[in-house]
Short mmCIF file of C-alpha atoms in Angstrom, two decimals:
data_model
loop_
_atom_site.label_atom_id
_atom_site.label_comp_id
_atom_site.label_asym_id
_atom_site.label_seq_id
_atom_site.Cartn_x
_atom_site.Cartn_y
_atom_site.Cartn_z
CA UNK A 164 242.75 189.97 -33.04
CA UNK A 165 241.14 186.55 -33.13
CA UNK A 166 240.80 184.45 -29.91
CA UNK A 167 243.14 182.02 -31.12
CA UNK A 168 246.08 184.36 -30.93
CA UNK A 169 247.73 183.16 -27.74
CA UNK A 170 248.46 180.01 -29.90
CA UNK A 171 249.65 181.40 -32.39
CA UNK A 172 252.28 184.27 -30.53
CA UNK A 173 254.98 183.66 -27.52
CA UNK A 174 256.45 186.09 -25.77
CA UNK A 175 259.34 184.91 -23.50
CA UNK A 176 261.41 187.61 -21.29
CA UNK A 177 264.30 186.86 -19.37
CA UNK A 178 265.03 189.04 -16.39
CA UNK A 179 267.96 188.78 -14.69
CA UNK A 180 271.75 189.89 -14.01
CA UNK A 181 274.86 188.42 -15.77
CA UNK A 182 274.05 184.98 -16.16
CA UNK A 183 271.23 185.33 -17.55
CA UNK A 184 272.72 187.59 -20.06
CA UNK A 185 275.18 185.11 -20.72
CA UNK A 186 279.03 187.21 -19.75
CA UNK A 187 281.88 184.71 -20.53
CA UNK A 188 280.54 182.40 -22.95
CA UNK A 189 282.86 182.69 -26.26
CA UNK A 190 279.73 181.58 -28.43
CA UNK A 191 277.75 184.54 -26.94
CA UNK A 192 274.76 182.19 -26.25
CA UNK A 193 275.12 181.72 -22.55
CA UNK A 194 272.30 179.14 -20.80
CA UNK A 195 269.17 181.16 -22.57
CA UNK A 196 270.21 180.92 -25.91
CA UNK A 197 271.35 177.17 -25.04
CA UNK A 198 268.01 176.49 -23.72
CA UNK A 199 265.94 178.14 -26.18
CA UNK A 200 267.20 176.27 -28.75
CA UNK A 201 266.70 173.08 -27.43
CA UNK A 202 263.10 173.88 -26.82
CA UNK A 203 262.82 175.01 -30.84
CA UNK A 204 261.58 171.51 -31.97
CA UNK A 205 258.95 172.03 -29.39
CA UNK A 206 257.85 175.12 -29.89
CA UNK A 207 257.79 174.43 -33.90
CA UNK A 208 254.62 172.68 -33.70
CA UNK A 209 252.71 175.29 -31.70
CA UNK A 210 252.99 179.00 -32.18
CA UNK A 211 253.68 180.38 -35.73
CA UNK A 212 255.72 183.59 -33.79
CA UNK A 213 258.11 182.86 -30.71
CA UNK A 214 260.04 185.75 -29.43
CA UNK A 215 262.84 185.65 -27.24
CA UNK A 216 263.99 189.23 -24.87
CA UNK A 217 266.55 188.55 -23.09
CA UNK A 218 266.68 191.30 -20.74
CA UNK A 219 270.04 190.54 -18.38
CA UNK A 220 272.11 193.12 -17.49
CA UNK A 221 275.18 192.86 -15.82
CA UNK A 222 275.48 193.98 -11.47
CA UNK A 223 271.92 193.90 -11.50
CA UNK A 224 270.46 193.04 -8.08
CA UNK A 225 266.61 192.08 -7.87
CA UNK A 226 265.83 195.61 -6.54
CA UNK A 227 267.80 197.16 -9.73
CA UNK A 228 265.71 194.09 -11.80
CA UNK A 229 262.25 194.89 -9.67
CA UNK A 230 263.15 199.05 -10.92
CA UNK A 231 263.07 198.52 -14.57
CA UNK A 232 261.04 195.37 -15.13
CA UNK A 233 257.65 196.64 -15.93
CA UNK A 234 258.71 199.31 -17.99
CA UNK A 235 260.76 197.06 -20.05
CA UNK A 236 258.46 194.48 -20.83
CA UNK A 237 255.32 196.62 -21.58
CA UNK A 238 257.20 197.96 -24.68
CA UNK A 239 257.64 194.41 -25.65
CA UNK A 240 254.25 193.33 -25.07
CA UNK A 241 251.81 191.72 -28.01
CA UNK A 242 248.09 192.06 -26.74
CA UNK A 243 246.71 188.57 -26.86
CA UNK A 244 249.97 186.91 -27.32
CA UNK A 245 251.07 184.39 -24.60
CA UNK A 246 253.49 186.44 -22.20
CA UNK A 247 256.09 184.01 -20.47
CA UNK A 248 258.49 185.66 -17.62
CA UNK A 249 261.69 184.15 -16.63
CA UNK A 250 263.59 185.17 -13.71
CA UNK A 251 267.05 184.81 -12.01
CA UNK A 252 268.12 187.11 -9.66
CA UNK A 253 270.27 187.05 -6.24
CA UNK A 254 273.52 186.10 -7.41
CA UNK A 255 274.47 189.84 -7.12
CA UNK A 256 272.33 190.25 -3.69
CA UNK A 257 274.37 188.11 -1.51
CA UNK A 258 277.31 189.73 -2.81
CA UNK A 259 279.63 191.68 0.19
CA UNK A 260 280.79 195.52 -1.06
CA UNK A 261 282.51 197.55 1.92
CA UNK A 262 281.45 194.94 4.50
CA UNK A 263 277.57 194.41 4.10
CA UNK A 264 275.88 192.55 1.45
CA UNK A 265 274.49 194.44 -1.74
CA UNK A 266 270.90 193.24 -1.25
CA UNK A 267 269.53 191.94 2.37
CA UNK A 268 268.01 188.75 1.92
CA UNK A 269 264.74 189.60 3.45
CA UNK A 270 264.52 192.71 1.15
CA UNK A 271 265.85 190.25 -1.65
CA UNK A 272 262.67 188.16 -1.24
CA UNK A 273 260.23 191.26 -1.30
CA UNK A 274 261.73 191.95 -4.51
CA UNK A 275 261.01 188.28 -5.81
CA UNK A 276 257.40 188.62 -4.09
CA UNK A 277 257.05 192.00 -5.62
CA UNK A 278 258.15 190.63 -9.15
CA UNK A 279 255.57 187.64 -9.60
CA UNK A 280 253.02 189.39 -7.90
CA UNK A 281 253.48 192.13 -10.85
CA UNK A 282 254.00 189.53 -13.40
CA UNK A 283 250.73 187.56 -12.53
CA UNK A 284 248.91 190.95 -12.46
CA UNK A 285 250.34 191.97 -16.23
CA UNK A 286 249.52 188.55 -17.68
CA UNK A 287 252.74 186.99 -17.43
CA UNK A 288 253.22 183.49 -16.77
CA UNK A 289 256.11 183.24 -14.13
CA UNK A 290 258.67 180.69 -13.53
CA UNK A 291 261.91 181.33 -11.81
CA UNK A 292 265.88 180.05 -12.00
CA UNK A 293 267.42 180.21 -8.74
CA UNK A 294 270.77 182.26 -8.66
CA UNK A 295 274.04 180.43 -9.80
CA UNK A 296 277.16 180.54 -7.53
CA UNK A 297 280.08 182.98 -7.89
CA UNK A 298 282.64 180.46 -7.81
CA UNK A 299 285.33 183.02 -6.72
CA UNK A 300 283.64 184.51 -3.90
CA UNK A 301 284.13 182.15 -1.62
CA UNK A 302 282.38 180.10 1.18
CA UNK A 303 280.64 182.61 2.24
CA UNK A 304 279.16 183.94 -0.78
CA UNK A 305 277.64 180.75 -1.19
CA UNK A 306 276.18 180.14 2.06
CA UNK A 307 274.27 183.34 1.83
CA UNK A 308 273.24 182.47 -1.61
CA UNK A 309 272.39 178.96 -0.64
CA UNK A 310 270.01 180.34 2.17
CA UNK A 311 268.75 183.06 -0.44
CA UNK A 312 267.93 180.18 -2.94
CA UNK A 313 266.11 178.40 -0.47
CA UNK A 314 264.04 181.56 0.46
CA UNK A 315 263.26 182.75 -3.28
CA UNK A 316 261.66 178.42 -3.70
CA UNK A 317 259.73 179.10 -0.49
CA UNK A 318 258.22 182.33 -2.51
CA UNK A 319 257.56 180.64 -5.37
CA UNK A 320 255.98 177.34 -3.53
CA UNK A 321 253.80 179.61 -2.00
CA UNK A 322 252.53 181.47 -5.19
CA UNK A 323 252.28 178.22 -7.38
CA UNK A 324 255.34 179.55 -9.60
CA UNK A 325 257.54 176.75 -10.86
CA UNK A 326 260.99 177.33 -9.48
CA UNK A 327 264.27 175.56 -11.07
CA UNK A 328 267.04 175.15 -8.10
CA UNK A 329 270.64 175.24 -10.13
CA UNK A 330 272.86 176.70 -6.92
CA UNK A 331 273.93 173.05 -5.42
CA UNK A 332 274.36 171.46 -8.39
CA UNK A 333 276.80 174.47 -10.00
CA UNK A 334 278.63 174.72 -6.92
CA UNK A 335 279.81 171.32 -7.23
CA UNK A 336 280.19 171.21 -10.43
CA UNK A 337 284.07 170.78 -11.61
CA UNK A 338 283.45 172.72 -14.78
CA UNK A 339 281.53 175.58 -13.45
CA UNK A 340 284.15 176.11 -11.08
CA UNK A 341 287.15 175.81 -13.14
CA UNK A 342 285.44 177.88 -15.89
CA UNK A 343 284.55 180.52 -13.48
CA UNK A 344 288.14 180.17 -12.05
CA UNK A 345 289.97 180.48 -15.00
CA UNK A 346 288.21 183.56 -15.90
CA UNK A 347 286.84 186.40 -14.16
CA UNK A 348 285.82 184.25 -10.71
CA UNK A 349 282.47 184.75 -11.65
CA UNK A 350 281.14 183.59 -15.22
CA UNK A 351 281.57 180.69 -16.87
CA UNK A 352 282.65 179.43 -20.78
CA UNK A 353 280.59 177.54 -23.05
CA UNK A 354 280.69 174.53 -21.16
CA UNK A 355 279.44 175.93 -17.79
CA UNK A 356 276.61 177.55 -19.43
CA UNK A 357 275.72 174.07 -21.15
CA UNK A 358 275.71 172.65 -17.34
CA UNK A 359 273.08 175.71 -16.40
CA UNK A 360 271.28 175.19 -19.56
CA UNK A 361 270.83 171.30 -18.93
CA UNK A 362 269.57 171.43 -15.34
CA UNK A 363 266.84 174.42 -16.52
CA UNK A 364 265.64 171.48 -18.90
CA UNK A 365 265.76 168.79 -16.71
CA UNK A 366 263.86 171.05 -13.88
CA UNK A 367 260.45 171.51 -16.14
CA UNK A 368 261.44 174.36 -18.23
CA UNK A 369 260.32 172.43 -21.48
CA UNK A 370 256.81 171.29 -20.68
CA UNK A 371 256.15 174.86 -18.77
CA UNK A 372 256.90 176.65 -21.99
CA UNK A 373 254.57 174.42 -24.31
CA UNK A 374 252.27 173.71 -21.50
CA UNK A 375 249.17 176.16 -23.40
CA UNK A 376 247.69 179.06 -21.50
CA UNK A 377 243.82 179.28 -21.55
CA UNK A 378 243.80 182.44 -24.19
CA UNK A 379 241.55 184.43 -20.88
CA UNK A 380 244.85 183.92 -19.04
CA UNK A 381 247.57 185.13 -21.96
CA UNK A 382 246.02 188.28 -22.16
CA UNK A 383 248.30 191.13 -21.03
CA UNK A 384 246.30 193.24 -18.68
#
């Protein structure tokens, strides 16, 4: 392949639980689809291929994301194409089953470490969502997730990865909440996932994805 072929390919994977794979919204688009195709316009004057993986699966903590991650996006992998990863996790961490959380948070932020780490290694460009609130778990729930958000920024601050806080503003956020009420306490409609979609815009995600990789950096090791 020509030089020139990190300009001409994007590869974008989304790693994550629910959310990201978009549960609840009746138009089945959820906040990636939503933000992807506000970024189209963009992305129409620069690469002739864009892909989009999204990769969400539903319960998944970061250690369950951290288990299948590499295997999942080798297989999707161009050589010389420009390989984006996106990455939400912790909403299902801070989560309390049978009196303890799912995921601690210190093991929650290995995970994260563990993840960009990897990602930089394979050739993946990094950025990272923080975890949206589970409206119907209560006070609790989002204290620990609050705390956990905070954490996974502190990772990415320290690793240069751009990181995209969306817990505050979707906890107070009427239609979020009443969204997530009205359903299953947890996901949103369409309008919700607008809200997510709208503050992953506003927070950089635009000018990171057309921002262009030197084509030494795009390669996937």
């Amino acid at each position: 392949m020509s030089d020139d072929t990190a300009d001409r390919n994007l590869r974008i994977v989304f790693l994550g639980d629910s959310f990201t794979q978009g549960i609840g919204d009746p138009e089945y688009r959820g906040w990636v689809g939503r933000v992807m195709a506000d970024c189209w316009t963009a992305l129409a004057a620069g690469p002739e291929e864009v892909t989009v993986f999204n990769l969400g699966v539903r319960r998944n903590t970061s250690a369950d994301v951290l288990a299948r991650c590499w295997g999942e996006t080798a297989v999707r992998a161009l050589p010389g194409a420009d390989h984006r990863l996106v990455l939400s996790v912790g909403s299902n961490d801070a989560v309390e089953e049978d009196g303890r959380v799912r995921v601690a948070p210190d093991a929650s932020l290995v995970h994260v470490s563990a993840l960009l780490d990897g990602a930089r290694e394979r050739g993946l460009a990094p950025l990272v969502v923080g975890p949206p609130p589970v409206a119907g778990a209560g006070a609790p729930h989002l204290e620990r997730l609050l705390a956990l958000a905070d954490g996974i920024a502190g990772v990415c601050a320290g690793r240069g990865v751009p990181f995209i806080g969306v817990t505050r503003e979707l906890a107070a956020d009427r239609e979020w909440t009443a969204q997530a009420l009205a359903g299953d306490g947890a996901h949103p409609g369409a309008g919700g996932y607008r809200r997510l979609a709208d503050l992953v815009l506003r927070g950089g995600f635009r000018e990171w994805l057309t921002e262009r990789r030197p084509a030494e950096e795009a390669a996937l090791t």
